[in-house]
GROMACS .gro file of C-alpha atoms in nm:
model
  161
    1MET     CA    1  -0.610  -1.299   0.539
    2LYS     CA    2  -0.629  -1.460   0.198
    3PRO     CA    3  -0.971  -1.541   0.055
    4LYS     CA    4  -1.042  -1.908  -0.007
    5LEU     CA    5  -1.180  -1.988  -0.350
    6LYS     CA    6  -1.366  -2.316  -0.384
    7PHE     CA    7  -1.405  -2.505  -0.710
    8LEU     CA    8  -1.592  -2.832  -0.749
    9LEU     CA    9  -1.418  -3.050  -1.007
   10PRO     CA   10  -1.582  -3.358  -1.161
   11ASP     CA   11  -1.298  -3.605  -1.111
   12LEU     CA   12  -0.936  -3.659  -1.011
   13LYS     CA   13  -0.808  -3.616  -1.368
   14THR     CA   14  -0.962  -3.268  -1.388
   15ALA     CA   15  -0.826  -3.187  -1.041
   16ASN     CA   16  -0.475  -3.268  -1.163
   17LYS     CA   17  -0.526  -3.044  -1.470
   18ALA     CA   18  -0.651  -2.758  -1.252
   19ALA     CA   19  -0.360  -2.792  -1.011
   20GLU     CA   20  -0.113  -2.796  -1.300
   21ALA     CA   21  -0.271  -2.485  -1.454
   22LEU     CA   22  -0.253  -2.299  -1.121
   23LEU     CA   23   0.108  -2.403  -1.065
   24LEU     CA   24   0.194  -2.270  -1.411
   25ALA     CA   25   0.031  -1.940  -1.308
   26ARG     CA   26   0.273  -1.933  -1.011
   27ILE     CA   27   0.018  -2.014  -0.743
   28ASP     CA   28   0.217  -2.186  -0.469
   29ASN     CA   29   0.136  -2.554  -0.416
   30LYS     CA   30   0.087  -2.498  -0.041
   31ASN     CA   31  -0.207  -2.268  -0.124
   32ILE     CA   32  -0.392  -2.535  -0.324
   33SER     CA   33  -0.565  -2.818  -0.137
   34PHE     CA   34  -0.820  -3.081  -0.227
   35ILE     CA   35  -1.105  -3.265  -0.055
   36ALA     CA   36  -1.230  -3.593  -0.195
   37LYS     CA   37  -1.428  -3.884  -0.055
   38PRO     CA   38  -1.232  -4.066   0.217
   39ASP     CA   39  -1.109  -4.365   0.013
   40THR     CA   40  -0.974  -4.156  -0.278
   41ASN     CA   41  -0.598  -4.152  -0.338
   42LEU     CA   42  -0.512  -3.795  -0.438
   43GLY     CA   43  -0.159  -3.887  -0.543
   44GLU     CA   44   0.056  -3.574  -0.572
   45LEU     CA   45  -0.232  -3.340  -0.484
   46GLN     CA   46  -0.226  -3.183  -0.139
   47THR     CA   47  -0.504  -3.299   0.091
   48ALA     CA   48  -0.695  -3.024   0.273
   49SER     CA   49  -0.596  -2.972   0.635
   50THR     CA   50  -0.814  -3.068   0.929
   51ILE     CA   51  -0.902  -2.702   0.980
   52GLU     CA   52  -1.025  -2.668   0.619
   53SER     CA   53  -1.219  -2.992   0.600
   54THR     CA   54  -1.381  -3.006   0.944
   55ASN     CA   55  -1.597  -2.781   1.157
   56MET     CA   56  -1.323  -2.716   1.414
   57ILE     CA   57  -1.303  -2.338   1.367
   58ASN     CA   58  -1.678  -2.275   1.342
   59ASP     CA   59  -1.756  -2.483   1.649
   60GLY     CA   60  -1.460  -2.338   1.838
   61GLN     CA   61  -1.586  -1.984   1.779
   62ARG     CA   62  -1.938  -2.080   1.878
   63GLY     CA   63  -1.802  -2.253   2.190
   64LEU     CA   64  -1.600  -1.945   2.279
   65LEU     CA   65  -1.910  -1.723   2.279
   66ILE     CA   66  -2.132  -1.971   2.459
   67GLY     CA   67  -1.861  -2.049   2.715
   68ALA     CA   68  -1.801  -1.680   2.785
   69GLY     CA   69  -2.173  -1.631   2.845
   70ILE     CA   70  -2.197  -1.932   3.074
   71GLY     CA   71  -1.877  -1.825   3.256
   72LEU     CA   72  -2.023  -1.479   3.309
   73LEU     CA   73  -2.344  -1.628   3.449
   74VAL     CA   74  -2.145  -1.856   3.681
   75GLY     CA   75  -1.939  -1.557   3.796
   76LEU     CA   76  -2.254  -1.355   3.865
   77TYR     CA   77  -2.403  -1.649   4.055
   78MET     CA   78  -2.089  -1.686   4.265
   79GLN     CA   79  -2.074  -1.315   4.337
   80HIS     CA   80  -2.441  -1.282   4.426
   81PHE     CA   81  -2.524  -1.613   4.599
   82GLN     CA   82  -2.179  -1.714   4.725
   83PRO     CA   83  -2.028  -1.389   4.855
   84TRP     CA   84  -1.793  -1.583   5.084
   85ILE     CA   85  -1.576  -1.662   4.779
   86THR     CA   86  -1.476  -1.298   4.729
   87THR     CA   87  -1.421  -1.241   5.100
   88THR     CA   88  -1.231  -1.565   5.164
   89PHE     CA   89  -0.993  -1.525   4.871
   90GLN     CA   90  -0.992  -1.144   4.900
   91VAL     CA   91  -1.077  -1.107   4.532
   92HIS     CA   92  -1.262  -0.809   4.390
   93TRP     CA   93  -1.592  -0.909   4.225
   94ILE     CA   94  -1.484  -0.779   3.883
   95ILE     CA   95  -1.179  -1.002   3.891
   96LEU     CA   96  -1.401  -1.296   3.987
   97LEU     CA   97  -1.632  -1.227   3.692
   98THR     CA   98  -1.338  -1.189   3.455
   99ILE     CA   99  -1.177  -1.515   3.567
  100ALA     CA  100  -1.505  -1.707   3.542
  101THR     CA  101  -1.579  -1.562   3.196
  102VAL     CA  102  -1.233  -1.636   3.058
  103MET     CA  103  -1.223  -1.988   3.205
  104GLY     CA  104  -1.568  -2.065   3.067
  105ALA     CA  105  -1.475  -1.931   2.723
  106ILE     CA  106  -1.149  -2.126   2.703
  107ALA     CA  107  -1.292  -2.453   2.829
  108SER     CA  108  -1.595  -2.438   2.604
  109ALA     CA  109  -1.395  -2.331   2.297
  110ILE     CA  110  -1.153  -2.621   2.336
  111GLY     CA  111  -1.434  -2.869   2.394
  112ALA     CA  112  -1.636  -2.746   2.099
  113ALA     CA  113  -1.332  -2.741   1.869
  114VAL     CA  114  -1.244  -3.099   1.962
  115PHE     CA  115  -1.603  -3.198   1.893
  116GLY     CA  116  -1.600  -3.004   1.564
  117VAL     CA  117  -1.300  -3.201   1.433
  118ASN     CA  118  -1.535  -3.496   1.386
  119LEU     CA  119  -1.789  -3.300   1.181
  120PHE     CA  120  -1.770  -3.206   0.812
  121ASN     CA  121  -1.727  -2.833   0.761
  122THR     CA  122  -2.069  -2.666   0.741
  123ASP     CA  123  -1.926  -2.411   0.496
  124LEU     CA  124  -1.867  -2.702   0.257
  125GLU     CA  125  -2.202  -2.874   0.315
  126ASN     CA  126  -2.324  -2.774  -0.034
  127PHE     CA  127  -2.045  -2.983  -0.187
  128LYS     CA  128  -2.069  -3.293   0.036
  129GLU     CA  129  -2.313  -3.494  -0.176
  130LYS     CA  130  -2.114  -3.444  -0.496
  131ILE     CA  131  -1.786  -3.520  -0.317
  132ASP     CA  132  -1.939  -3.847  -0.194
  133HIS     CA  133  -2.022  -3.932  -0.558
  134GLY     CA  134  -1.663  -3.884  -0.681
  135ALA     CA  135  -1.619  -3.510  -0.731
  136VAL     CA  136  -1.313  -3.332  -0.594
  137LEU     CA  137  -1.326  -2.994  -0.419
  138MET     CA  138  -1.030  -2.766  -0.481
  139ILE     CA  139  -0.965  -2.490  -0.228
  140VAL     CA  140  -0.726  -2.214  -0.333
  141SER     CA  141  -0.593  -1.951  -0.092
  142ALA     CA  142  -0.458  -1.660  -0.289
  143PRO     CA  143  -0.405  -1.287  -0.252
  144LEU     CA  144  -0.715  -1.080  -0.318
  145HIS     CA  145  -0.565  -0.917  -0.628
  146ARG     CA  146  -0.525  -1.260  -0.795
  147THR     CA  147  -0.872  -1.403  -0.731
  148ASN     CA  148  -1.014  -1.301  -1.070
  149GLU     CA  149  -0.710  -1.444  -1.246
  150ILE     CA  150  -0.754  -1.777  -1.065
  151ARG     CA  151  -1.124  -1.789  -1.152
  152LYS     CA  152  -1.039  -1.732  -1.520
  153ILE     CA  153  -0.779  -2.010  -1.516
  154VAL     CA  154  -1.025  -2.260  -1.372
  155ASN     CA  155  -1.308  -2.143  -1.603
  156ASN     CA  156  -1.078  -2.191  -1.903
  157LEU     CA  157  -1.066  -2.563  -1.824
  158HIS     CA  158  -1.423  -2.575  -1.965
  159LEU     CA  159  -1.555  -2.805  -1.698
  160LYS     CA  160  -1.877  -2.984  -1.776
  161PHE     CA  161  -2.015  -3.075  -1.440
   0.00000   0.00000   0.00000
């Protein structure tokens, strides 16, 4: 997995300069994305994907854990207080617990991820206020061995922000 480097740039002009500098350093365009306030036209710059700009992944993971726990509790309840389920369907209690846990995890993860699409990414919350005031956030996914090089390229732009 490639680390994601985040750089807050003061305006669209600087974002274009930064993207150009990274492209000259042979960083692939698909690995550079930008987040700006909703009404900003980024032009040639690649807009960040839904996964990068929303809370879909974080909420999906949280939903997976919570759903698995609730599914496990439901399975235990069914096994302990509704024993007729295992006898009627001739299902071993471990299989019942496994099915309930997996179903709870999947259902909750999907529901939480769908809900998270509508929320701004909590990992980017520090940048939200400045983005709303016209700044542009650049997210660069690059191999670990090139992260220092990318930081130097962006620092050489001498941003005053």
